[in-house]
Amino acid sequence: MGRFTKLERETQDAVVREKPQTSKAEIQPIGKEETYDVAFYIKQGDNAYFHGKYKDAMQFYSRAIQTDNTQHYPWMGQIYCLIELRQLQEADVWCGRALELFPEDDAIISLRAMMYAERGMYKRALSASDYAISRKGANAHAYVARGFVLLKANNKNASLCFMKAMELAGSTDWKIPMRIGMIFFNAKDYTLALDYFQKACANNIANDFLWHHIGLCYQKLGILGKALESFQSALAQNPDNREAQEAIARVSHTSIFSMLIRKIVRIFR
């Protein structure tokens, strides 16, 4: 694996210091004699990642790699987190190391394409993405990355790639539409983000982070009643969600203020 970078050492040390915590919604309590295997760390990593806790997710994916580095999924998870955190040089390092183990893996190649696109290196991004999707059996992640690259390059064909990713993922998958939703959300296209978040929520109604982002989309689109309902749904799934609590207070205040403004306008007409 070679010499670890500072960020990798900090990530791994943090995992060693802190015993993994289980989530009641995701994982059943583990007996004292049971060991934490790769599947456990991947599940914890996904739980953190799809709740927007990217640094926590990195710790779990890193531990999964330490436990068994022959599985490509935790490598993908680690790179996804670094891209979300815009740690692009570190993402490139992890892509390089992953490709040493999985030189023909279309998902890893596609993540390098995403990293190039984030850095504005669109020709390299398109080249890497072209190679990934040209391979037989290219999976949904390859088409998510292709859509991401085309969206960054202002290419109208991005939507076709996201549709292909959804087709490959299957009707019961919620992770792919949620990833696509976050791409559109970060691009400030709240209408399309909302559409994909709702598709994800149809298969994972218990994710409060997802409900919160549905609420944010409605709020950005000025549909405050639906925004409030969505934030309340987030809070129902996780009563400790402070962001949802703050959003409810914010939207409620905005709704009251808007109602008063409308009354004043009617009075002076």
PDB file of C-alpha atoms in Angstrom:
ATOM      1  CA  MET A   1       0.000   0.000   0.000  1.00  0.00           C
ATOM      2  CA  GLY A   2       2.996   2.319   0.427  1.00  0.00           C
ATOM      3  CA  ARG A   3       3.407   5.235   2.821  1.00  0.00           C
ATOM      4  CA  PHE A   4       0.200   6.768   4.210  1.00  0.00           C
ATOM      5  CA  THR A   5      -0.521  10.489   3.890  1.00  0.00           C
ATOM      6  CA  LYS A   6      -1.212  12.662   6.926  1.00  0.00           C
ATOM      7  CA  LEU A   7      -4.978  12.590   6.306  1.00  0.00           C
ATOM      8  CA  GLU A   8      -4.966   8.791   6.001  1.00  0.00           C
ATOM      9  CA  ARG A   9      -3.035   8.390   9.248  1.00  0.00           C
ATOM     10  CA  GLU A  10      -5.420  10.737  11.059  1.00  0.00           C
ATOM     11  CA  THR A  11      -8.423   8.851   9.650  1.00  0.00           C
ATOM     12  CA  GLN A  12      -7.086   5.454  10.643  1.00  0.00           C
ATOM     13  CA  ASP A  13      -5.918   6.597  14.094  1.00  0.00           C
ATOM     14  CA  ALA A  14      -9.369   8.006  14.809  1.00  0.00           C
ATOM     15  CA  VAL A  15     -10.946   4.656  14.003  1.00  0.00           C
ATOM     16  CA  VAL A  16      -8.558   2.798  16.265  1.00  0.00           C
ATOM     17  CA  ARG A  17      -9.239   5.197  19.136  1.00  0.00           C
ATOM     18  CA  GLU A  18     -13.006   5.068  18.848  1.00  0.00           C
ATOM     19  CA  LYS A  19     -14.924   1.800  18.925  1.00  0.00           C
ATOM     20  CA  PRO A  20     -17.581   1.824  16.174  1.00  0.00           C
ATOM     21  CA  GLN A  21     -21.047   2.863  17.363  1.00  0.00           C
ATOM     22  CA  THR A  22     -24.104   1.054  16.060  1.00  0.00           C
ATOM     23  CA  SER A  23     -27.227   2.786  14.787  1.00  0.00           C
ATOM     24  CA  LYS A  24     -30.491   1.347  16.075  1.00  0.00           C
ATOM     25  CA  ALA A  25     -32.153   2.029  12.765  1.00  0.00           C
ATOM     26  CA  GLU A  26     -29.455   0.288  10.762  1.00  0.00           C
ATOM     27  CA  ILE A  27     -27.766  -2.431  12.799  1.00  0.00           C
ATOM     28  CA  GLN A  28     -28.778  -4.744  15.589  1.00  0.00           C
ATOM     29  CA  PRO A  29     -26.649  -4.749  18.764  1.00  0.00           C
ATOM     30  CA  ILE A  30     -23.544  -6.906  18.500  1.00  0.00           C
ATOM     31  CA  GLY A  31     -22.513  -9.392  21.150  1.00  0.00           C
ATOM     32  CA  LYS A  32     -19.271  -8.930  23.048  1.00  0.00           C
ATOM     33  CA  GLU A  33     -17.602 -11.957  21.483  1.00  0.00           C
ATOM     34  CA  GLU A  34     -18.455 -11.019  17.911  1.00  0.00           C
ATOM     35  CA  THR A  35     -15.825  -9.316  15.780  1.00  0.00           C
ATOM     36  CA  TYR A  36     -16.319  -6.397  13.437  1.00  0.00           C
ATOM     37  CA  ASP A  37     -15.978  -7.610   9.871  1.00  0.00           C
ATOM     38  CA  VAL A  38     -15.810  -5.816   6.529  1.00  0.00           C
ATOM     39  CA  ALA A  39     -19.581  -5.919   6.072  1.00  0.00           C
ATOM     40  CA  PHE A  40     -20.061  -4.183   9.422  1.00  0.00           C
ATOM     41  CA  TYR A  41     -17.653  -1.351   8.569  1.00  0.00           C
ATOM     42  CA  ILE A  42     -19.162  -0.911   5.103  1.00  0.00           C
ATOM     43  CA  LYS A  43     -22.660  -0.710   6.555  1.00  0.00           C
ATOM     44  CA  GLN A  44     -21.552   1.825   9.156  1.00  0.00           C
ATOM     45  CA  GLY A  45     -19.714   3.768   6.466  1.00  0.00           C
ATOM     46  CA  ASP A  46     -22.803   3.879   4.273  1.00  0.00           C
ATOM     47  CA  ASN A  47     -24.969   4.888   7.224  1.00  0.00           C
ATOM     48  CA  ALA A  48     -22.670   7.844   7.904  1.00  0.00           C
ATOM     49  CA  TYR A  49     -22.206   8.749   4.224  1.00  0.00           C
ATOM     50  CA  PHE A  50     -25.915   8.834   3.419  1.00  0.00           C
ATOM     51  CA  HIS A  51     -26.489  11.057   6.427  1.00  0.00           C
ATOM     52  CA  GLY A  52     -23.922  13.565   5.183  1.00  0.00           C
ATOM     53  CA  LYS A  53     -21.299  12.636   7.799  1.00  0.00           C
ATOM     54  CA  TYR A  54     -18.452  12.214   5.361  1.00  0.00           C
ATOM     55  CA  LYS A  55     -15.557  12.331   7.830  1.00  0.00           C
ATOM     56  CA  ASP A  56     -17.183   9.641   9.966  1.00  0.00           C
ATOM     57  CA  ALA A  57     -17.856   7.577   6.856  1.00  0.00           C
ATOM     58  CA  MET A  58     -14.192   7.798   5.893  1.00  0.00           C
ATOM     59  CA  GLN A  59     -13.193   6.278   9.217  1.00  0.00           C
ATOM     60  CA  PHE A  60     -15.398   3.238   8.649  1.00  0.00           C
ATOM     61  CA  TYR A  61     -14.452   2.758   4.997  1.00  0.00           C
ATOM     62  CA  SER A  62     -10.795   3.058   5.950  1.00  0.00           C
ATOM     63  CA  ARG A  63     -11.199   0.382   8.611  1.00  0.00           C
ATOM     64  CA  ALA A  64     -12.958  -1.861   6.094  1.00  0.00           C
ATOM     65  CA  ILE A  65      -9.961  -1.487   3.786  1.00  0.00           C
ATOM     66  CA  GLN A  66      -7.574  -2.299   6.638  1.00  0.00           C
ATOM     67  CA  THR A  67      -9.614  -5.418   7.382  1.00  0.00           C
ATOM     68  CA  ASP A  68      -9.742  -6.590   3.765  1.00  0.00           C
ATOM     69  CA  ASN A  69      -8.390  -4.435   0.951  1.00  0.00           C
ATOM     70  CA  THR A  70      -9.541  -6.802  -1.810  1.00  0.00           C
ATOM     71  CA  GLN A  71     -13.120  -5.457  -1.842  1.00  0.00           C
ATOM     72  CA  HIS A  72     -13.550  -2.434  -4.062  1.00  0.00           C
ATOM     73  CA  TYR A  73     -16.673  -0.932  -2.421  1.00  0.00           C
ATOM     74  CA  PRO A  74     -14.962   0.658   0.621  1.00  0.00           C
ATOM     75  CA  TRP A  75     -12.345   2.119  -1.715  1.00  0.00           C
ATOM     76  CA  MET A  76     -15.212   3.690  -3.667  1.00  0.00           C
ATOM     77  CA  GLY A  77     -16.755   4.973  -0.458  1.00  0.00           C
ATOM     78  CA  GLN A  78     -13.499   6.574   0.653  1.00  0.00           C
ATOM     79  CA  ILE A  79     -13.071   8.341  -2.686  1.00  0.00           C
ATOM     80  CA  TYR A  80     -16.687   9.513  -2.758  1.00  0.00           C
ATOM     81  CA  CYS A  81     -16.180  11.074   0.684  1.00  0.00           C
ATOM     82  CA  LEU A  82     -12.999  12.864  -0.356  1.00  0.00           C
ATOM     83  CA  ILE A  83     -14.733  14.273  -3.432  1.00  0.00           C
ATOM     84  CA  GLU A  84     -17.659  15.484  -1.300  1.00  0.00           C
ATOM     85  CA  LEU A  85     -15.187  17.132   1.076  1.00  0.00           C
ATOM     86  CA  ARG A  86     -13.307  18.560  -1.925  1.00  0.00           C
ATOM     87  CA  GLN A  87     -10.110  16.918  -0.766  1.00  0.00           C
ATOM     88  CA  LEU A  88      -9.272  16.377  -4.420  1.00  0.00           C
ATOM     89  CA  GLN A  89      -5.551  15.688  -4.127  1.00  0.00           C
ATOM     90  CA  GLU A  90      -6.248  13.024  -1.520  1.00  0.00           C
ATOM     91  CA  ALA A  91      -9.003  11.641  -3.744  1.00  0.00           C
ATOM     92  CA  ASP A  92      -6.467  11.322  -6.552  1.00  0.00           C
ATOM     93  CA  VAL A  93      -4.060   9.471  -4.254  1.00  0.00           C
ATOM     94  CA  TRP A  94      -6.773   7.019  -3.208  1.00  0.00           C
ATOM     95  CA  CYS A  95      -7.863   6.551  -6.827  1.00  0.00           C
ATOM     96  CA  GLY A  96      -4.295   5.683  -7.764  1.00  0.00           C
ATOM     97  CA  ARG A  97      -3.969   3.140  -4.983  1.00  0.00           C
ATOM     98  CA  ALA A  98      -7.369   1.632  -5.728  1.00  0.00           C
ATOM     99  CA  LEU A  99      -6.486   1.269  -9.400  1.00  0.00           C
ATOM    100  CA  GLU A 100      -3.318  -0.612  -8.458  1.00  0.00           C
ATOM    101  CA  LEU A 101      -5.595  -3.264  -6.970  1.00  0.00           C
ATOM    102  CA  PHE A 102      -8.513  -2.898  -9.421  1.00  0.00           C
ATOM    103  CA  PRO A 103      -6.951  -1.593 -12.655  1.00  0.00           C
ATOM    104  CA  GLU A 104     -10.012  -2.325 -14.789  1.00  0.00           C
ATOM    105  CA  ASP A 105     -12.754  -1.379 -12.328  1.00  0.00           C
ATOM    106  CA  ASP A 106     -15.151   0.959 -14.144  1.00  0.00           C
ATOM    107  CA  ALA A 107     -16.510   2.489 -10.916  1.00  0.00           C
ATOM    108  CA  ILE A 108     -13.052   3.456  -9.633  1.00  0.00           C
ATOM    109  CA  ILE A 109     -12.073   4.829 -13.046  1.00  0.00           C
ATOM    110  CA  SER A 110     -15.303   6.820 -13.067  1.00  0.00           C
ATOM    111  CA  LEU A 111     -14.550   8.306  -9.670  1.00  0.00           C
ATOM    112  CA  ARG A 112     -11.256   9.554 -11.024  1.00  0.00           C
ATOM    113  CA  ALA A 113     -13.287  11.162 -13.834  1.00  0.00           C
ATOM    114  CA  MET A 114     -15.441  12.914 -11.213  1.00  0.00           C
ATOM    115  CA  MET A 115     -12.325  14.108  -9.423  1.00  0.00           C
ATOM    116  CA  TYR A 116     -10.936  15.514 -12.698  1.00  0.00           C
ATOM    117  CA  ALA A 117     -14.243  17.288 -13.394  1.00  0.00           C
ATOM    118  CA  GLU A 118     -14.227  18.871  -9.922  1.00  0.00           C
ATOM    119  CA  ARG A 119     -10.812  20.264 -10.737  1.00  0.00           C
ATOM    120  CA  GLY A 120     -12.025  21.661 -14.068  1.00  0.00           C
ATOM    121  CA  MET A 121      -9.998  19.128 -16.082  1.00  0.00           C
ATOM    122  CA  TYR A 122     -12.885  18.273 -18.403  1.00  0.00           C
ATOM    123  CA  LYS A 123     -10.897  16.627 -21.217  1.00  0.00           C
ATOM    124  CA  ARG A 124      -9.277  14.207 -18.798  1.00  0.00           C
ATOM    125  CA  ALA A 125     -12.597  13.663 -17.066  1.00  0.00           C
ATOM    126  CA  LEU A 126     -14.375  12.832 -20.327  1.00  0.00           C
ATOM    127  CA  SER A 127     -11.550  10.545 -21.419  1.00  0.00           C
ATOM    128  CA  ALA A 128     -11.639   8.568 -18.166  1.00  0.00           C
ATOM    129  CA  SER A 129     -15.425   8.432 -18.242  1.00  0.00           C
ATOM    130  CA  ASP A 130     -15.449   7.311 -21.897  1.00  0.00           C
ATOM    131  CA  TYR A 131     -13.143   4.446 -21.022  1.00  0.00           C
ATOM    132  CA  ALA A 132     -15.218   3.401 -18.014  1.00  0.00           C
ATOM    133  CA  ILE A 133     -18.572   3.248 -19.786  1.00  0.00           C
ATOM    134  CA  SER A 134     -17.078   1.589 -22.860  1.00  0.00           C
ATOM    135  CA  ARG A 135     -16.243  -1.455 -20.768  1.00  0.00           C
ATOM    136  CA  LYS A 136     -18.573  -4.423 -20.850  1.00  0.00           C
ATOM    137  CA  GLY A 137     -20.834  -4.470 -17.833  1.00  0.00           C
ATOM    138  CA  ALA A 138     -20.298  -0.837 -16.797  1.00  0.00           C
ATOM    139  CA  ASN A 139     -22.419  -0.310 -13.681  1.00  0.00           C
ATOM    140  CA  ALA A 140     -24.656   2.457 -12.366  1.00  0.00           C
ATOM    141  CA  HIS A 141     -21.759   4.269 -10.671  1.00  0.00           C
ATOM    142  CA  ALA A 142     -20.048   4.676 -14.040  1.00  0.00           C
ATOM    143  CA  TYR A 143     -23.122   6.394 -15.468  1.00  0.00           C
ATOM    144  CA  VAL A 144     -23.604   8.565 -12.374  1.00  0.00           C
ATOM    145  CA  ALA A 145     -20.037   9.768 -12.832  1.00  0.00           C
ATOM    146  CA  ARG A 146     -20.587  10.279 -16.561  1.00  0.00           C
ATOM    147  CA  GLY A 147     -23.644  12.400 -15.829  1.00  0.00           C
ATOM    148  CA  PHE A 148     -21.686  14.359 -13.225  1.00  0.00           C
ATOM    149  CA  VAL A 149     -18.882  15.080 -15.702  1.00  0.00           C
ATOM    150  CA  LEU A 150     -21.288  16.157 -18.453  1.00  0.00           C
ATOM    151  CA  LEU A 151     -23.247  18.342 -16.029  1.00  0.00           C
ATOM    152  CA  LYS A 152     -20.041  20.069 -14.953  1.00  0.00           C
ATOM    153  CA  ALA A 153     -19.192  20.589 -18.623  1.00  0.00           C
ATOM    154  CA  ASN A 154     -22.694  22.013 -19.329  1.00  0.00           C
ATOM    155  CA  ASN A 155     -23.492  19.143 -21.684  1.00  0.00           C
ATOM    156  CA  LYS A 156     -27.222  18.497 -22.138  1.00  0.00           C
ATOM    157  CA  ASN A 157     -26.694  14.729 -22.362  1.00  0.00           C
ATOM    158  CA  ALA A 158     -26.084  14.517 -18.604  1.00  0.00           C
ATOM    159  CA  SER A 159     -29.731  13.630 -17.953  1.00  0.00           C
ATOM    160  CA  LEU A 160     -29.504  10.612 -20.276  1.00  0.00           C
ATOM    161  CA  CYS A 161     -26.605   9.239 -18.244  1.00  0.00           C
ATOM    162  CA  PHE A 162     -28.498   9.642 -14.981  1.00  0.00           C
ATOM    163  CA  MET A 163     -31.492   7.860 -16.513  1.00  0.00           C
ATOM    164  CA  LYS A 164     -29.202   4.990 -17.545  1.00  0.00           C
ATOM    165  CA  ALA A 165     -27.773   4.850 -14.019  1.00  0.00           C
ATOM    166  CA  MET A 166     -31.288   4.569 -12.604  1.00  0.00           C
ATOM    167  CA  GLU A 167     -32.112   1.784 -15.049  1.00  0.00           C
ATOM    168  CA  LEU A 168     -29.009  -0.183 -14.072  1.00  0.00           C
ATOM    169  CA  ALA A 169     -29.582   0.387 -10.354  1.00  0.00           C
ATOM    170  CA  GLY A 170     -33.097  -1.060 -10.441  1.00  0.00           C
ATOM    171  CA  SER A 171     -36.418   0.146  -9.114  1.00  0.00           C
ATOM    172  CA  THR A 172     -35.727  -0.732  -5.464  1.00  0.00           C
ATOM    173  CA  ASP A 173     -32.362   1.008  -5.139  1.00  0.00           C
ATOM    174  CA  TRP A 174     -32.309   4.277  -3.164  1.00  0.00           C
ATOM    175  CA  LYS A 175     -28.598   5.043  -3.050  1.00  0.00           C
ATOM    176  CA  ILE A 176     -28.139   5.851  -6.736  1.00  0.00           C
ATOM    177  CA  PRO A 177     -31.082   8.301  -6.931  1.00  0.00           C
ATOM    178  CA  MET A 178     -29.879   9.895  -3.698  1.00  0.00           C
ATOM    179  CA  ARG A 179     -26.375  10.351  -5.149  1.00  0.00           C
ATOM    180  CA  ILE A 180     -27.878  11.906  -8.275  1.00  0.00           C
ATOM    181  CA  GLY A 181     -30.134  14.089  -6.150  1.00  0.00           C
ATOM    182  CA  MET A 182     -27.123  15.427  -4.267  1.00  0.00           C
ATOM    183  CA  ILE A 183     -25.374  16.193  -7.555  1.00  0.00           C
ATOM    184  CA  PHE A 184     -28.312  18.322  -8.714  1.00  0.00           C
ATOM    185  CA  PHE A 185     -28.724  19.847  -5.252  1.00  0.00           C
ATOM    186  CA  ASN A 186     -25.092  20.975  -5.226  1.00  0.00           C
ATOM    187  CA  ALA A 187     -25.620  22.325  -8.751  1.00  0.00           C
ATOM    188  CA  LYS A 188     -28.614  24.318  -7.360  1.00  0.00           C
ATOM    189  CA  ASP A 189     -31.083  22.598  -9.675  1.00  0.00           C
ATOM    190  CA  TYR A 190     -33.623  22.054  -6.929  1.00  0.00           C
ATOM    191  CA  THR A 191     -36.421  20.812  -9.187  1.00  0.00           C
ATOM    192  CA  LEU A 192     -34.411  17.842 -10.456  1.00  0.00           C
ATOM    193  CA  ALA A 193     -32.815  17.302  -7.054  1.00  0.00           C
ATOM    194  CA  LEU A 194     -36.276  17.045  -5.519  1.00  0.00           C
ATOM    195  CA  ASP A 195     -37.370  14.519  -8.147  1.00  0.00           C
ATOM    196  CA  TYR A 196     -34.434  12.203  -7.405  1.00  0.00           C
ATOM    197  CA  PHE A 197     -34.680  12.643  -3.644  1.00  0.00           C
ATOM    198  CA  GLN A 198     -38.338  11.638  -3.788  1.00  0.00           C
ATOM    199  CA  LYS A 199     -37.452   8.543  -5.799  1.00  0.00           C
ATOM    200  CA  ALA A 200     -34.856   7.634  -3.192  1.00  0.00           C
ATOM    201  CA  CYS A 201     -37.270   8.287  -0.347  1.00  0.00           C
ATOM    202  CA  ALA A 202     -39.830   5.936  -1.893  1.00  0.00           C
ATOM    203  CA  ASN A 203     -37.410   3.099  -1.086  1.00  0.00           C
ATOM    204  CA  ASN A 204     -35.934   4.484   2.138  1.00  0.00           C
ATOM    205  CA  ILE A 205     -38.531   6.454   4.040  1.00  0.00           C
ATOM    206  CA  ALA A 206     -36.577   6.289   7.320  1.00  0.00           C
ATOM    207  CA  ASN A 207     -33.623   8.462   6.243  1.00  0.00           C
ATOM    208  CA  ASP A 208     -34.001  11.821   8.017  1.00  0.00           C
ATOM    209  CA  PHE A 209     -31.116  13.357   6.052  1.00  0.00           C
ATOM    210  CA  LEU A 210     -33.024  12.595   2.863  1.00  0.00           C
ATOM    211  CA  TRP A 211     -36.251  14.108   4.201  1.00  0.00           C
ATOM    212  CA  HIS A 212     -34.318  17.191   5.282  1.00  0.00           C
ATOM    213  CA  HIS A 213     -32.987  17.678   1.757  1.00  0.00           C
ATOM    214  CA  ILE A 214     -36.467  17.227   0.290  1.00  0.00           C
ATOM    215  CA  GLY A 215     -37.534  20.022   2.622  1.00  0.00           C
ATOM    216  CA  LEU A 216     -34.614  22.193   1.526  1.00  0.00           C
ATOM    217  CA  CYS A 217     -35.584  21.722  -2.116  1.00  0.00           C
ATOM    218  CA  TYR A 218     -39.184  22.725  -1.422  1.00  0.00           C
ATOM    219  CA  GLN A 219     -37.933  25.713   0.551  1.00  0.00           C
ATOM    220  CA  LYS A 220     -35.671  26.833  -2.293  1.00  0.00           C
ATOM    221  CA  LEU A 221     -38.597  26.468  -4.691  1.00  0.00           C
ATOM    222  CA  GLY A 222     -40.806  28.581  -2.419  1.00  0.00           C
ATOM    223  CA  ILE A 223     -43.221  25.760  -1.559  1.00  0.00           C
ATOM    224  CA  LEU A 224     -43.107  26.373   2.167  1.00  0.00           C
ATOM    225  CA  GLY A 225     -46.012  24.144   3.225  1.00  0.00           C
ATOM    226  CA  LYS A 226     -44.375  21.087   1.651  1.00  0.00           C
ATOM    227  CA  ALA A 227     -41.010  22.160   3.047  1.00  0.00           C
ATOM    228  CA  LEU A 228     -42.443  22.256   6.563  1.00  0.00           C
ATOM    229  CA  GLU A 229     -44.038  18.825   6.148  1.00  0.00           C
ATOM    230  CA  SER A 230     -40.737  17.381   4.934  1.00  0.00           C
ATOM    231  CA  PHE A 231     -38.741  18.858   7.812  1.00  0.00           C
ATOM    232  CA  GLN A 232     -41.328  17.459  10.223  1.00  0.00           C
ATOM    233  CA  SER A 233     -40.917  14.042   8.589  1.00  0.00           C
ATOM    234  CA  ALA A 234     -37.154  14.310   9.096  1.00  0.00           C
ATOM    235  CA  LEU A 235     -37.707  15.105  12.756  1.00  0.00           C
ATOM    236  CA  ALA A 236     -40.169  12.221  13.100  1.00  0.00           C
ATOM    237  CA  GLN A 237     -37.486   9.836  11.879  1.00  0.00           C
ATOM    238  CA  ASN A 238     -34.807  11.374  14.089  1.00  0.00           C
ATOM    239  CA  PRO A 239     -35.989  13.599  16.985  1.00  0.00           C
ATOM    240  CA  ASP A 240     -32.362  14.635  17.591  1.00  0.00           C
ATOM    241  CA  ASN A 241     -31.961  16.157  14.124  1.00  0.00           C
ATOM    242  CA  ARG A 242     -31.050  19.732  15.033  1.00  0.00           C
ATOM    243  CA  GLU A 243     -30.948  20.887  11.423  1.00  0.00           C
ATOM    244  CA  ALA A 244     -34.555  19.778  10.967  1.00  0.00           C
ATOM    245  CA  GLN A 245     -35.550  21.544  14.202  1.00  0.00           C
ATOM    246  CA  GLU A 246     -33.907  24.770  13.031  1.00  0.00           C
ATOM    247  CA  ALA A 247     -35.466  24.433   9.569  1.00  0.00           C
ATOM    248  CA  ILE A 248     -38.948  24.033  11.041  1.00  0.00           C
ATOM    249  CA  ALA A 249     -38.504  27.198  13.104  1.00  0.00           C
ATOM    250  CA  ARG A 250     -37.117  29.065  10.109  1.00  0.00           C
ATOM    251  CA  VAL A 251     -39.872  28.013   7.693  1.00  0.00           C
ATOM    252  CA  SER A 252     -42.608  28.593  10.280  1.00  0.00           C
ATOM    253  CA  HIS A 253     -41.316  32.124  10.865  1.00  0.00           C
ATOM    254  CA  THR A 254     -41.073  32.760   7.122  1.00  0.00           C
ATOM    255  CA  SER A 255     -44.613  31.461   6.568  1.00  0.00           C
ATOM    256  CA  ILE A 256     -46.041  33.758   9.277  1.00  0.00           C
ATOM    257  CA  PHE A 257     -44.116  36.732   7.879  1.00  0.00           C
ATOM    258  CA  SER A 258     -45.308  36.000   4.321  1.00  0.00           C
ATOM    259  CA  MET A 259     -48.901  35.711   5.523  1.00  0.00           C
ATOM    260  CA  LEU A 260     -48.676  39.101   7.262  1.00  0.00           C
ATOM    261  CA  ILE A 261     -47.213  40.694   4.132  1.00  0.00           C
ATOM    262  CA  ARG A 262     -50.067  39.316   2.017  1.00  0.00           C
ATOM    263  CA  LYS A 263     -52.638  40.724   4.486  1.00  0.00           C
ATOM    264  CA  ILE A 264     -50.983  44.143   4.445  1.00  0.00           C
ATOM    265  CA  VAL A 265     -50.943  44.151   0.633  1.00  0.00           C
ATOM    266  CA  ARG A 266     -54.668  43.309   0.528  1.00  0.00           C
ATOM    267  CA  ILE A 267     -55.481  46.098   3.009  1.00  0.00           C
ATOM    268  CA  PHE A 268     -53.736  48.796   0.983  1.00  0.00           C
ATOM    269  CA  ARG A 269     -55.062  47.705  -2.417  1.00  0.00           C
TER     270      ARG A 269
END
